[in-house]
Amino acid sequence: MPQPHRPQPRPPADAAPEPTGAEPTDTEPPGAGTYTAPPTDAAPPGAAPARALDGILVADFSRVLAGPLAAATLADLGAEVIKVERPGTGDDTRAWGPPFVADPPSGEEPPSGEEPAPHEGGAPRRGTAAYFDAANRSKRGLALDLGDPDDAAAARELARRADVLIENFRPGSLAKYGLDHTATRAANPGLVHCTITGFGSGAGARLPGYDFVVQAVGGLMSITGEPGGTPLKAGVALVDVLTAKDATTGILAALRHRDRTGQGQLVEVNLLSSLLGSLVNQASGHLATGRDPGPMGNRHPSIAPYETLACRDGQLLAVAVGNDRQFRELARALGAPELAEDARFARNEDRVQNRTDLVKALERRLASDTPHDWTERLTAVSVPCGPVNTVSEALELAQRLGLAPVTPVGEGRIPQVTSPLRLSGTPVTQPFAPPRLDEHGTALRTWLSGPADHPLPPHV
């Protein structure tokens, strides 16, 4: 048997791409089993430190962003993650480009012996969209067609050995493959089964859940943009990202419960509820008044100045004055201490009521210099502010601040944005590159067909 890779991982299914041919159903492998970790001896000096989720195996059956990102976060924390994809095409986001990044030379033929997928216009393209890489670091790749009896059996065995399973299939569609929660719990009572949907498992079960649509129907677009302008989405798939964080929180809570009781459970999250839970003050303002909030551009409905202000040549400075003391410091730094004594601006509620006059007074003085110069001066007196950076400038800022925002994952692979988590005792793992489609399939299928107490083969 192959040599062990990591201590005691268990495969969770995040959200498996739909099988070629059909949606999952109900099949239950008898017997509750858990993956047996390889023996662990005391770590020698200089060995890698323990990770928070060492010994946890996650079966990631999800696709697109919310589920894969949750699984990647668990991998950051030390879990072993197996990403299950449909053969031939894999996760939808492999094709969500440009940009595409060429796969490193492997000496292998394209997955399933196929020719490289054609690029738009018919030219052959080898590689994967950068979008896919953003949410699939540190995973092993396994391609399974759930419509094939042997592959479905392998998927069930993975669920039986896993600690966590993440999936975003349409509610009810996994039953015919024996991968719904009822079947996975019967086979593996300790399994934490996380299901991610667009609109829940009730009346919204049949509705397809895509971030852009949920931003629209969930109210976020109605409060994003300029007053009187076209409603706008956020510049990133924010609802998917928020849902991934909710899923991760739920999974970790369920694992803690299992530590105490030995019992797994079903964790359900949906895009709409994650968005509504993230509307915070906008939702509570509506519940308090019965009025719908509207778009305010970069302005804040309850704080001023808390917006972008024009400096020299119209360049923008983001200013976030959160209390009256900060406003007094701002006024002094602008050479206009009298603004803080003006009855229209002395208190936050006054500034909100007189925002138009306030902005004119501030921009008249800010016009003398650039956002970068004002940032230095205002930061020196503890006024929160900063220029509107591009993505590259934001990464450069984080680098200057010592946050090491980018982590390499191998020659010829796009670097990963570093995990934002910092744990003093169980640091996050050094990530490795996202898998090619079915990259680890041969070794994983051999492992799944062997004794359940055998450890995973080492990752190479």
Coordinates of C-alpha atoms in Angstrom, one line a residue:
M1 CA 0.0 0.0 0.0
P2 CA 1.1 3.6 -0.6
Q3 CA 2.8 5.3 2.3
P4 CA 0.8 7.6 4.6
H5 CA 0.5 11.2 3.8
R6 CA -1.0 13.1 6.7
P7 CA -2.5 12.1 10.0
Q8 CA -6.1 11.0 10.0
P9 CA -7.9 13.0 7.3
R10 CA -11.5 12.3 6.5
P11 CA -13.1 13.4 3.2
P12 CA -15.9 16.0 3.4
A13 CA -17.9 16.8 0.3
D14 CA -18.1 20.5 -0.3
A15 CA -20.2 20.6 -3.4
A16 CA -19.6 18.1 -6.0
P17 CA -20.1 19.1 -9.6
E18 CA -23.1 17.4 -11.1
P19 CA -22.2 14.0 -12.4
T20 CA -22.0 13.5 -16.2
G21 CA -25.5 12.3 -16.9
A22 CA -27.5 12.6 -13.8
E23 CA -27.9 14.2 -10.4
P24 CA -26.9 12.3 -7.2
T25 CA -29.3 9.9 -5.5
D26 CA -29.5 7.6 -2.6
T27 CA -27.2 4.7 -2.1
E28 CA -25.8 3.7 1.2
P29 CA -22.6 1.9 1.8
P30 CA -23.1 -0.2 4.9
G31 CA -21.0 0.3 8.0
A32 CA -19.8 3.4 9.7
G33 CA -16.1 3.9 9.2
T34 CA -13.6 6.6 9.8
Y35 CA -10.3 7.2 8.1
T36 CA -7.4 5.9 10.1
A37 CA -4.5 8.2 10.4
P38 CA -1.0 7.0 9.9
P39 CA 0.9 6.5 13.2
T40 CA 2.3 9.8 14.6
D41 CA 5.5 9.9 16.5
A42 CA 6.7 12.9 18.4
A43 CA 7.8 15.5 15.9
P44 CA 11.6 15.9 15.6
P45 CA 13.1 19.3 16.2
G46 CA 12.5 21.5 13.1
A47 CA 9.4 19.4 12.0
A48 CA 6.3 21.2 10.8
P49 CA 4.1 22.4 13.7
A50 CA 0.7 20.9 14.4
R51 CA -2.2 22.3 12.5
A52 CA -5.7 23.0 14.0
L53 CA -7.4 20.5 11.7
D54 CA -4.7 17.9 11.4
G55 CA -6.4 14.5 11.0
I56 CA -9.6 15.9 9.4
L57 CA -10.5 14.6 6.0
V58 CA -12.8 16.8 3.8
A59 CA -14.7 15.5 0.7
D60 CA -15.3 18.5 -1.4
F61 CA -18.1 17.7 -3.9
S62 CA -18.8 21.4 -4.5
R63 CA -18.1 23.6 -7.5
V64 CA -17.9 27.3 -8.4
L65 CA -17.0 29.4 -5.4
A66 CA -18.8 29.2 -2.0
G67 CA -18.2 25.5 -1.3
P68 CA -14.7 25.3 -2.8
L69 CA -13.6 28.4 -0.9
A70 CA -14.9 26.9 2.4
A71 CA -13.0 23.7 1.7
A72 CA -9.8 25.7 0.8
T73 CA -10.1 27.5 4.2
L74 CA -10.3 24.1 6.0
A75 CA -7.2 23.1 4.0
D76 CA -5.4 26.2 5.2
L77 CA -6.2 25.0 8.8
G78 CA -4.6 21.7 8.1
A79 CA -7.4 19.5 6.9
E80 CA -6.8 17.0 4.0
V81 CA -9.2 18.0 1.2
I82 CA -10.1 15.8 -1.8
K83 CA -11.9 17.7 -4.5
V84 CA -14.3 15.6 -6.5
E85 CA -15.2 16.8 -10.1
R86 CA -17.0 15.5 -13.1
P87 CA -14.7 13.8 -15.6
G88 CA -13.9 15.7 -18.8
T89 CA -14.8 19.2 -17.8
G90 CA -14.4 19.4 -14.0
D91 CA -15.5 22.4 -12.0
D92 CA -17.3 25.0 -14.0
T93 CA -14.7 27.6 -13.0
R94 CA -11.9 25.8 -14.8
A95 CA -13.5 27.4 -18.0
W96 CA -14.3 30.8 -16.5
G97 CA -11.7 32.8 -18.3
P98 CA -9.7 34.6 -19.5
P99 CA -7.3 34.8 -17.9
F100 CA -6.2 31.2 -18.4
V101 CA -2.9 29.9 -16.9
A102 CA -1.1 27.0 -18.5
D103 CA -0.8 23.8 -16.5
P104 CA 2.9 23.0 -15.7
P105 CA 4.4 20.2 -17.8
S106 CA 3.5 16.9 -16.3
G107 CA 4.4 14.4 -18.9
E108 CA 0.8 13.2 -18.9
E109 CA -1.9 13.4 -21.5
P110 CA -4.8 15.8 -20.8
P111 CA -7.4 14.2 -18.4
S112 CA -9.2 11.2 -19.8
G113 CA -6.8 11.1 -22.8
E114 CA -8.6 14.0 -24.4
E115 CA -7.2 16.8 -26.4
P116 CA -6.7 20.1 -24.6
A117 CA -9.9 22.1 -24.5
P118 CA -10.2 24.6 -27.4
H119 CA -9.8 28.3 -26.6
E120 CA -12.4 30.7 -28.0
G121 CA -11.8 30.9 -31.7
G122 CA -10.8 27.3 -32.0
A123 CA -7.2 27.5 -31.0
P124 CA -6.2 24.7 -28.5
R125 CA -5.8 25.8 -24.9
R126 CA -4.1 23.9 -22.2
G127 CA -4.5 25.2 -18.7
T128 CA -7.1 26.3 -16.2
A129 CA -8.8 29.6 -15.6
A130 CA -7.2 31.8 -12.8
Y131 CA -10.7 31.9 -11.2
F132 CA -10.5 28.2 -10.4
D133 CA -7.1 28.6 -8.7
A134 CA -8.5 31.3 -6.4
A135 CA -10.6 28.7 -4.4
N136 CA -9.0 25.3 -4.9
R137 CA -5.5 25.5 -3.3
S138 CA -4.1 22.6 -1.3
K139 CA -6.6 20.0 -2.6
R140 CA -6.1 16.6 -4.2
G141 CA -8.0 16.1 -7.5
L142 CA -10.3 13.1 -8.1
A143 CA -12.7 12.8 -11.1
L144 CA -15.8 10.7 -10.5
D145 CA -18.9 10.3 -12.7
L146 CA -21.7 9.7 -10.2
G147 CA -23.8 8.2 -13.0
D148 CA -21.3 5.4 -13.2
P149 CA -21.9 2.6 -10.6
D150 CA -18.2 2.1 -9.8
D151 CA -17.6 5.8 -9.4
A152 CA -20.7 6.3 -7.3
A153 CA -19.5 3.5 -5.0
A154 CA -16.1 5.2 -4.7
A155 CA -17.9 8.5 -3.8
R156 CA -19.9 6.8 -1.1
E157 CA -16.8 5.2 0.3
L158 CA -15.1 8.6 0.4
A159 CA -18.1 10.0 2.3
R160 CA -17.9 7.0 4.7
R161 CA -14.3 7.8 5.5
A162 CA -14.6 11.5 5.6
D163 CA -15.0 13.8 8.6
V164 CA -16.6 16.6 6.5
L165 CA -18.5 16.5 3.2
I166 CA -19.3 19.7 1.4
E167 CA -21.7 19.8 -1.6
N168 CA -23.9 22.3 -3.4
F169 CA -26.2 20.0 -5.4
R170 CA -29.8 20.8 -5.8
P171 CA -31.7 19.6 -2.7
G172 CA -32.7 16.0 -3.1
S173 CA -30.6 15.2 -6.1
L174 CA -27.9 13.3 -4.3
A175 CA -30.4 10.7 -2.9
K176 CA -30.2 8.4 -5.9
Y177 CA -26.4 8.1 -5.4
G178 CA -26.6 7.4 -1.7
L179 CA -24.9 10.7 -0.9
D180 CA -27.7 12.7 0.6
H181 CA -27.5 13.4 4.4
T182 CA -29.8 10.6 5.4
A183 CA -27.6 8.0 3.6
T184 CA -24.2 9.5 4.6
R185 CA -25.3 9.8 8.2
A186 CA -26.4 6.2 8.3
A187 CA -23.1 5.1 6.9
N188 CA -21.0 7.5 8.9
P189 CA -22.7 8.9 12.0
G190 CA -19.7 11.2 12.8
L191 CA -19.9 12.9 9.4
V192 CA -20.4 16.7 9.3
H193 CA -22.4 17.1 6.0
C194 CA -22.5 20.7 4.8
T195 CA -25.0 21.5 2.0
I196 CA -24.9 24.9 0.3
T197 CA -27.9 26.1 -1.7
G198 CA -29.1 29.3 -3.3
F199 CA -32.3 29.7 -1.5
G200 CA -32.6 26.9 1.1
S201 CA -34.2 23.4 1.0
G202 CA -37.8 24.5 1.3
A203 CA -39.9 26.6 -1.2
G204 CA -36.7 27.8 -2.8
A205 CA -35.1 24.4 -3.3
R206 CA -35.5 24.3 -7.1
L207 CA -34.2 27.9 -7.7
P208 CA -30.6 28.0 -9.1
G209 CA -28.3 30.0 -6.9
Y210 CA -25.8 32.3 -8.6
D211 CA -24.1 35.1 -6.7
F212 CA -25.1 37.8 -9.2
V213 CA -28.8 36.9 -9.1
V214 CA -28.7 36.7 -5.3
Q215 CA -27.1 40.2 -5.1
A216 CA -30.1 41.4 -7.1
V217 CA -33.0 39.6 -5.4
G218 CA -31.4 39.8 -2.0
G219 CA -31.4 43.6 -1.9
L220 CA -27.6 44.3 -2.1
M221 CA -27.8 45.9 -5.6
S222 CA -30.6 48.2 -4.5
I223 CA -28.2 49.9 -2.0
T224 CA -25.1 49.8 -4.2
G225 CA -24.3 52.6 -6.7
E226 CA -25.0 56.3 -7.0
P227 CA -28.4 57.8 -6.0
G228 CA -30.6 57.7 -9.0
G229 CA -28.2 55.5 -10.9
T230 CA -28.3 51.9 -12.1
P231 CA -28.2 49.4 -9.3
L232 CA -24.8 47.8 -9.2
K233 CA -23.3 44.5 -8.0
A234 CA -20.2 44.4 -5.8
G235 CA -16.9 44.1 -7.7
V236 CA -16.4 40.5 -6.5
A237 CA -18.7 37.6 -5.9
L238 CA -19.3 38.9 -2.4
V239 CA -22.3 36.7 -1.6
D240 CA -20.4 33.5 -2.4
V241 CA -17.5 34.7 -0.3
L242 CA -19.7 35.5 2.7
T243 CA -21.5 32.1 2.3
A244 CA -18.2 30.3 2.3
K245 CA -17.3 32.0 5.6
D246 CA -20.7 31.0 7.1
A247 CA -20.2 27.4 5.9
T248 CA -16.7 27.3 7.4
T249 CA -18.1 28.6 10.7
G250 CA -20.9 26.0 10.7
I251 CA -18.5 23.2 9.9
L252 CA -16.1 24.1 12.7
A253 CA -19.0 24.4 15.2
A254 CA -20.3 21.0 14.1
L255 CA -16.8 19.5 14.5
R256 CA -16.6 20.9 18.0
H257 CA -19.9 19.3 18.8
R258 CA -18.6 16.0 17.4
D259 CA -15.6 16.3 19.7
R260 CA -18.0 16.3 22.7
T261 CA -20.6 13.8 21.5
G262 CA -19.1 11.7 18.7
Q263 CA -22.1 12.7 16.5
G264 CA -21.9 14.5 13.2
Q265 CA -24.8 16.7 11.9
L266 CA -26.2 18.5 8.8
V267 CA -24.9 22.0 8.3
E268 CA -27.1 24.0 5.9
V269 CA -26.3 27.4 4.5
N270 CA -27.8 29.3 1.6
L271 CA -26.7 32.3 -0.4
L272 CA -29.8 34.4 0.3
S273 CA -29.7 34.0 4.1
S274 CA -25.9 34.7 4.1
L275 CA -26.5 37.9 2.2
L276 CA -29.4 39.0 4.4
G277 CA -27.4 38.3 7.5
S278 CA -24.6 40.5 6.1
L279 CA -26.8 43.6 5.4
V280 CA -26.4 44.4 9.1
N281 CA -27.2 48.1 9.7
Q282 CA -29.1 48.4 6.4
A283 CA -31.5 45.6 7.3
S284 CA -31.8 46.8 10.9
G285 CA -32.5 50.3 9.7
H286 CA -35.4 49.0 7.6
L287 CA -36.7 46.9 10.4
A288 CA -36.6 49.9 12.7
T289 CA -38.3 52.3 10.3
G290 CA -40.2 50.3 7.7
R291 CA -38.4 52.3 5.0
D292 CA -36.1 50.8 2.3
P293 CA -32.6 52.2 2.2
G294 CA -31.3 53.3 -1.1
P295 CA -27.9 53.7 -2.8
M296 CA -25.7 56.4 -1.5
G297 CA -22.6 55.9 -3.6
N298 CA -19.6 55.9 -1.2
R299 CA -21.5 57.8 1.5
H300 CA -22.7 56.2 4.8
P301 CA -26.3 56.7 5.9
S302 CA -25.4 57.3 9.5
I303 CA -21.9 58.8 9.7
A304 CA -20.2 61.8 8.1
P305 CA -17.7 62.4 6.7
Y306 CA -17.5 58.7 5.8
E307 CA -17.0 58.7 2.1
T308 CA -14.6 59.6 -0.7
L309 CA -13.7 63.2 -1.0
A310 CA -12.0 65.0 -4.0
C311 CA -8.5 66.2 -3.6
R312 CA -6.1 67.9 -6.1
D313 CA -7.1 67.1 -9.7
G314 CA -10.2 65.3 -8.5
Q315 CA -8.2 62.4 -7.1
L316 CA -10.2 60.6 -4.4
L317 CA -9.4 60.2 -0.7
A318 CA -11.4 57.8 1.4
V319 CA -12.2 59.4 4.8
A320 CA -13.8 57.5 7.6
V321 CA -14.4 59.9 10.6
G322 CA -16.2 57.7 13.2
N323 CA -16.5 60.2 16.0
D324 CA -16.5 63.9 16.9
R325 CA -12.9 63.8 18.2
Q326 CA -11.7 62.5 14.9
F327 CA -13.6 65.3 13.1
R328 CA -11.9 67.9 15.3
E329 CA -8.5 66.5 14.3
L330 CA -9.5 66.5 10.7
A331 CA -10.6 70.1 10.9
R332 CA -7.3 71.2 12.5
A333 CA -5.2 69.3 10.0
L334 CA -7.1 71.0 7.2
G335 CA -6.3 74.4 8.8
A336 CA -9.9 75.0 9.5
P337 CA -10.5 74.3 13.3
E338 CA -13.6 76.5 13.1
L339 CA -15.4 73.7 11.2
A340 CA -15.6 71.6 14.4
E341 CA -17.2 74.6 16.2
D342 CA -19.8 75.2 13.5
A343 CA -23.2 74.2 14.8
R344 CA -23.9 72.4 11.5
F345 CA -20.9 70.1 11.9
A346 CA -20.1 69.9 15.7
R347 CA -21.8 66.5 16.2
N348 CA -22.1 63.5 13.9
E349 CA -25.9 63.8 13.6
D350 CA -25.4 67.4 12.6
R351 CA -22.9 66.5 10.0
V352 CA -25.2 63.8 8.5
Q353 CA -28.0 66.3 8.3
N354 CA -25.7 68.9 6.6
R355 CA -23.6 66.6 4.5
T356 CA -23.7 68.6 1.3
D357 CA -22.4 71.8 3.0
L358 CA -19.8 69.7 4.9
V359 CA -18.4 68.0 1.8
K360 CA -18.1 71.4 0.0
A361 CA -16.2 72.8 2.9
L362 CA -13.8 69.8 3.2
E363 CA -13.2 69.4 -0.5
R364 CA -12.4 73.1 -0.9
R365 CA -9.5 72.6 1.5
L366 CA -8.5 69.1 0.3
A367 CA -8.0 70.5 -3.2
S368 CA -4.6 71.9 -2.2
D369 CA -2.9 68.5 -2.2
T370 CA -2.9 64.8 -3.3
P371 CA -4.6 61.9 -1.6
H372 CA -1.2 60.4 -0.7
D373 CA 0.0 63.6 0.9
W374 CA -3.2 64.0 2.8
T375 CA -3.0 60.4 3.9
E376 CA 0.4 61.0 5.6
R377 CA -0.8 64.2 7.3
L378 CA -4.2 62.8 8.5
T379 CA -2.9 59.5 9.6
A380 CA -0.3 61.2 11.8
V381 CA -3.2 62.7 13.8
S382 CA -5.2 59.4 13.8
V383 CA -7.8 60.3 11.2
P384 CA -8.7 57.1 9.3
C385 CA -8.2 57.7 5.6
G386 CA -6.4 56.4 2.5
P387 CA -6.2 56.7 -1.3
V388 CA -8.4 54.6 -3.6
N389 CA -6.0 51.9 -4.6
T390 CA -6.0 49.4 -7.4
V391 CA -5.7 45.7 -6.7
S392 CA -1.9 45.8 -7.4
E393 CA -1.5 48.9 -5.1
A394 CA -3.5 47.1 -2.4
L395 CA -1.1 44.1 -2.6
E396 CA 1.9 46.4 -2.5
L397 CA 0.5 48.2 0.6
A398 CA 0.1 44.9 2.4
Q399 CA 3.6 43.9 1.5
R400 CA 5.0 47.2 2.8
L401 CA 3.1 46.6 6.1
G402 CA 4.7 43.2 6.5
L403 CA 1.6 41.2 5.9
A404 CA 3.1 39.0 3.2
P405 CA -0.1 39.0 1.1
V406 CA 1.1 36.6 -1.6
T407 CA 2.4 33.0 -1.2
P408 CA 4.1 31.1 -4.0
V409 CA 2.8 27.5 -4.7
G410 CA 5.3 26.2 -7.2
E411 CA 7.1 27.1 -10.4
G412 CA 4.9 28.0 -13.2
R413 CA 1.7 28.3 -11.0
I414 CA -0.1 31.5 -10.1
P415 CA 0.8 32.5 -6.5
Q416 CA -2.0 32.4 -4.0
V417 CA -3.3 35.3 -1.8
T418 CA -2.1 34.4 1.6
S419 CA -4.7 33.2 4.2
P420 CA -5.8 36.1 6.4
L421 CA -5.7 33.8 9.4
R422 CA -2.8 34.0 11.9
L423 CA -2.8 31.3 14.6
S424 CA 0.1 31.4 17.1
G425 CA 0.0 27.7 18.2
T426 CA -1.4 26.0 15.1
P427 CA -0.3 28.1 12.1
V428 CA -2.0 27.8 8.7
T429 CA -0.4 25.5 6.2
Q430 CA 1.9 26.4 3.4
P431 CA -0.5 26.0 0.5
F432 CA 0.2 23.8 -2.6
A433 CA -1.0 24.4 -6.1
P434 CA -4.6 23.6 -7.0
P435 CA -5.0 20.2 -8.7
R436 CA -5.2 19.4 -12.4
L437 CA -8.4 17.5 -13.2
D438 CA -8.1 14.0 -11.7
E439 CA -4.4 14.7 -10.9
H440 CA -4.4 12.3 -7.9
G441 CA -7.2 10.0 -9.2
T442 CA -5.2 6.8 -9.6
A443 CA -3.8 6.8 -6.1
L444 CA -7.1 7.9 -4.6
R445 CA -9.1 5.2 -6.3
T446 CA -6.6 2.6 -5.2
W447 CA -6.9 3.9 -1.6
L448 CA -10.7 4.0 -1.7
S449 CA -10.8 0.4 -2.9
G450 CA -8.6 -0.8 -0.1
P451 CA -9.0 -1.3 3.6
A452 CA -10.5 1.7 5.4
D453 CA -7.8 1.7 8.0
H454 CA -5.1 2.4 5.5
P455 CA -3.8 5.9 5.4
L456 CA -4.0 8.2 2.5
P457 CA -1.1 8.0 0.0
P458 CA 1.4 10.8 0.4
H459 CA 0.8 13.9 -1.6
V460 CA 3.3 14.4 -4.4

